[in-house]
């Protein structure tokens, strides 16, 4: 639902679907489905199966993953200041995650899902950087969000079979939170693409 609302928000901001050739549409849909939708599913599965400390630590590797992908795929050369910023950020994640006070519990499947999240998000970031650099950033945000929706919205049917879609005590505050997260995600994807159209992925990773 979050991706569907994000897509609707982007379509409203962009006043409709972007005009792109079919090949580019297919390319961006795949980037969105795998990189954006796939990483969201993997992240949720990993966090649900593991501890919050483990989730924070592994997801704290996302900027490192983005920087590595930028070097290997986009052939960027991070500056010493960028590398120092990445190291400082990872150290900060280790502190606030509770690593030094609570330790880490959970391994195996949670780690695999969370590491997959890092890989997919890194690939998504570098891909958006490449496409937003030559296309309208808003168009990239719209189509990749549609791709994420195509992958994730059908999963509602799986939750429906399990009886987990609608809770009997659903409150207005929960609906408002869902709408806020959906609209906020759409705006965030748009800003994400606009920033990446101007900054190298490795510098973006620090932020």
CSV table of N, CA and C in Angstrom, one decimal, residues 56-73 76 78-94 114-115 117-123 125-126 201-207:
chain,number,residue,atom,x,y,z
A,56,UNK,N,19.8,-2.8,12.6
A,56,UNK,CA,20.4,-1.5,12.5
A,56,UNK,C,21.9,-1.7,12.0
A,57,UNK,N,22.6,-2.7,12.4
A,57,UNK,CA,24.0,-2.9,12.0
A,57,UNK,C,24.1,-3.2,10.6
A,58,UNK,N,23.3,-4.1,10.1
A,58,UNK,CA,23.4,-4.6,8.7
A,58,UNK,C,22.9,-3.4,7.8
A,59,UNK,N,21.8,-2.8,8.2
A,59,UNK,CA,21.3,-1.7,7.3
A,59,UNK,C,22.3,-0.5,7.4
A,60,UNK,N,23.1,-0.4,8.4
A,60,UNK,CA,24.1,0.6,8.5
A,60,UNK,C,25.2,0.4,7.4
A,61,UNK,N,25.2,-0.8,6.9
A,61,UNK,CA,26.2,-1.1,5.8
A,61,UNK,C,25.7,-0.6,4.4
A,62,UNK,N,24.4,-0.1,4.4
A,62,UNK,CA,23.9,0.3,3.1
A,62,UNK,C,24.8,1.4,2.4
A,63,UNK,N,25.2,2.5,3.2
A,63,UNK,CA,26.1,3.4,2.5
A,63,UNK,C,27.4,2.8,2.0
A,64,UNK,N,27.9,1.9,2.8
A,64,UNK,CA,29.1,1.2,2.3
A,64,UNK,C,28.9,0.4,1.0
A,65,UNK,N,27.7,-0.3,1.0
A,65,UNK,CA,27.3,-1.0,-0.2
A,65,UNK,C,27.2,-0.1,-1.4
A,66,UNK,N,26.6,1.1,-1.2
A,66,UNK,CA,26.4,2.0,-2.3
A,66,UNK,C,27.7,2.5,-2.8
A,67,UNK,N,28.6,2.8,-1.9
A,67,UNK,CA,30.0,3.3,-2.3
A,67,UNK,C,30.7,2.2,-3.1
A,68,UNK,N,30.6,1.0,-2.6
A,68,UNK,CA,31.3,-0.1,-3.3
A,68,UNK,C,30.7,-0.3,-4.7
A,69,UNK,N,29.4,-0.3,-4.8
A,69,UNK,CA,28.7,-0.4,-6.1
A,69,UNK,C,29.1,0.8,-7.0
A,70,UNK,N,29.3,2.0,-6.4
A,70,UNK,CA,29.6,3.1,-7.2
A,70,UNK,C,31.0,2.9,-7.8
A,71,UNK,N,31.9,2.3,-7.1
A,71,UNK,CA,33.3,2.0,-7.5
A,71,UNK,C,33.3,0.9,-8.6
A,72,UNK,N,32.6,-0.2,-8.3
A,72,UNK,CA,32.7,-1.3,-9.2
A,72,UNK,C,31.8,-1.2,-10.5
A,73,UNK,N,30.7,-0.5,-10.3
A,73,UNK,CA,29.8,-0.4,-11.5
A,73,UNK,C,29.9,0.9,-12.2
A,76,UNK,N,33.4,5.2,-10.0
A,76,UNK,CA,33.6,6.4,-9.3
A,76,UNK,C,34.9,6.2,-8.4
A,78,UNK,N,35.9,7.5,-4.8
A,78,UNK,CA,35.5,8.3,-3.6
A,78,UNK,C,36.7,9.0,-3.1
A,79,UNK,N,36.5,10.3,-2.6
A,79,UNK,CA,37.6,11.1,-2.1
A,79,UNK,C,37.9,10.6,-0.6
A,80,UNK,N,39.0,10.9,-0.1
A,80,UNK,CA,39.3,10.5,1.3
A,80,UNK,C,38.2,11.1,2.3
A,81,UNK,N,37.7,12.3,2.0
A,81,UNK,CA,36.7,12.8,2.9
A,81,UNK,C,35.4,12.0,2.8
A,82,UNK,N,35.1,11.5,1.6
A,82,UNK,CA,33.9,10.6,1.5
A,82,UNK,C,34.1,9.3,2.3
A,83,UNK,N,35.3,8.7,2.1
A,83,UNK,CA,35.6,7.5,2.9
A,83,UNK,C,35.5,7.7,4.4
A,84,UNK,N,36.1,8.8,4.8
A,84,UNK,CA,36.0,9.1,6.3
A,84,UNK,C,34.6,9.3,6.7
A,85,UNK,N,33.8,9.9,5.9
A,85,UNK,CA,32.4,10.1,6.3
A,85,UNK,C,31.6,8.8,6.4
A,86,UNK,N,31.9,7.9,5.5
A,86,UNK,CA,31.3,6.6,5.5
A,86,UNK,C,31.7,5.8,6.8
A,87,UNK,N,33.0,5.9,7.1
A,87,UNK,CA,33.5,5.2,8.3
A,87,UNK,C,32.8,5.8,9.6
A,88,UNK,N,32.7,7.1,9.6
A,88,UNK,CA,32.1,7.8,10.8
A,88,UNK,C,30.7,7.4,10.9
A,89,UNK,N,30.0,7.4,9.8
A,89,UNK,CA,28.6,7.0,9.8
A,89,UNK,C,28.3,5.6,10.3
A,90,UNK,N,29.2,4.6,9.8
A,90,UNK,CA,29.0,3.2,10.3
A,90,UNK,C,29.3,3.1,11.8
A,91,UNK,N,30.3,3.9,12.2
A,91,UNK,CA,30.7,3.8,13.7
A,91,UNK,C,29.5,4.4,14.5
A,92,UNK,N,28.9,5.4,14.0
A,92,UNK,CA,27.7,6.0,14.7
A,92,UNK,C,26.5,5.0,14.7
A,93,UNK,N,26.3,4.3,13.7
A,93,UNK,CA,25.3,3.2,13.7
A,93,UNK,C,25.6,2.2,14.7
A,94,UNK,N,26.8,1.8,14.8
A,94,UNK,CA,27.2,0.7,15.8
A,94,UNK,C,26.9,1.2,17.2
A,114,UNK,N,18.9,-9.3,5.3
A,114,UNK,CA,19.4,-7.9,5.5
A,114,UNK,C,20.6,-7.6,4.6
A,115,UNK,N,21.5,-8.6,4.4
A,115,UNK,CA,22.6,-8.4,3.4
A,115,UNK,C,22.0,-8.3,2.0
A,117,UNK,N,19.2,-7.0,1.3
A,117,UNK,CA,18.7,-5.6,1.3
A,117,UNK,C,19.8,-4.6,0.9
A,118,UNK,N,21.0,-4.8,1.5
A,118,UNK,CA,22.1,-3.9,1.2
A,118,UNK,C,22.5,-4.0,-0.3
A,119,UNK,N,22.6,-5.2,-0.8
A,119,UNK,CA,23.0,-5.4,-2.2
A,119,UNK,C,22.0,-4.8,-3.1
A,120,UNK,N,20.7,-5.0,-2.9
A,120,UNK,CA,19.6,-4.5,-3.8
A,120,UNK,C,19.5,-3.0,-3.7
A,121,UNK,N,19.7,-2.4,-2.5
A,121,UNK,CA,19.6,-1.0,-2.4
A,121,UNK,C,20.8,-0.3,-3.1
A,122,UNK,N,22.0,-0.9,-2.9
A,122,UNK,CA,23.2,-0.4,-3.6
A,122,UNK,C,23.0,-0.4,-5.1
A,123,UNK,N,22.5,-1.5,-5.6
A,123,UNK,CA,22.3,-1.6,-7.1
A,123,UNK,C,21.2,-0.6,-7.5
A,125,UNK,N,20.5,2.4,-6.1
A,125,UNK,CA,21.0,3.7,-6.0
A,125,UNK,C,21.9,4.0,-7.2
A,126,UNK,N,22.8,3.1,-7.6
A,126,UNK,CA,23.7,3.3,-8.7
A,126,UNK,C,22.9,3.4,-10.0
A,201,UNK,N,27.2,8.8,-6.7
A,201,UNK,CA,26.5,7.9,-5.8
A,201,UNK,C,27.3,7.7,-4.5
A,202,UNK,N,28.7,7.8,-4.6
A,202,UNK,CA,29.5,7.6,-3.4
A,202,UNK,C,29.3,8.8,-2.4
A,203,UNK,N,29.2,10.0,-3.0
A,203,UNK,CA,29.0,11.2,-2.1
A,203,UNK,C,27.6,11.1,-1.5
A,204,UNK,N,26.6,10.7,-2.3
A,204,UNK,CA,25.3,10.6,-1.8
A,204,UNK,C,25.2,9.6,-0.7
A,205,UNK,N,26.0,8.5,-0.7
A,205,UNK,CA,26.0,7.5,0.3
A,205,UNK,C,26.3,8.1,1.7
A,206,UNK,N,27.2,9.1,1.7
A,206,UNK,CA,27.5,9.7,3.0
A,206,UNK,C,26.3,10.3,3.6
A,207,UNK,N,25.5,11.0,2.8
A,207,UNK,CA,24.3,11.6,3.3
A,207,UNK,C,23.3,10.6,3.7
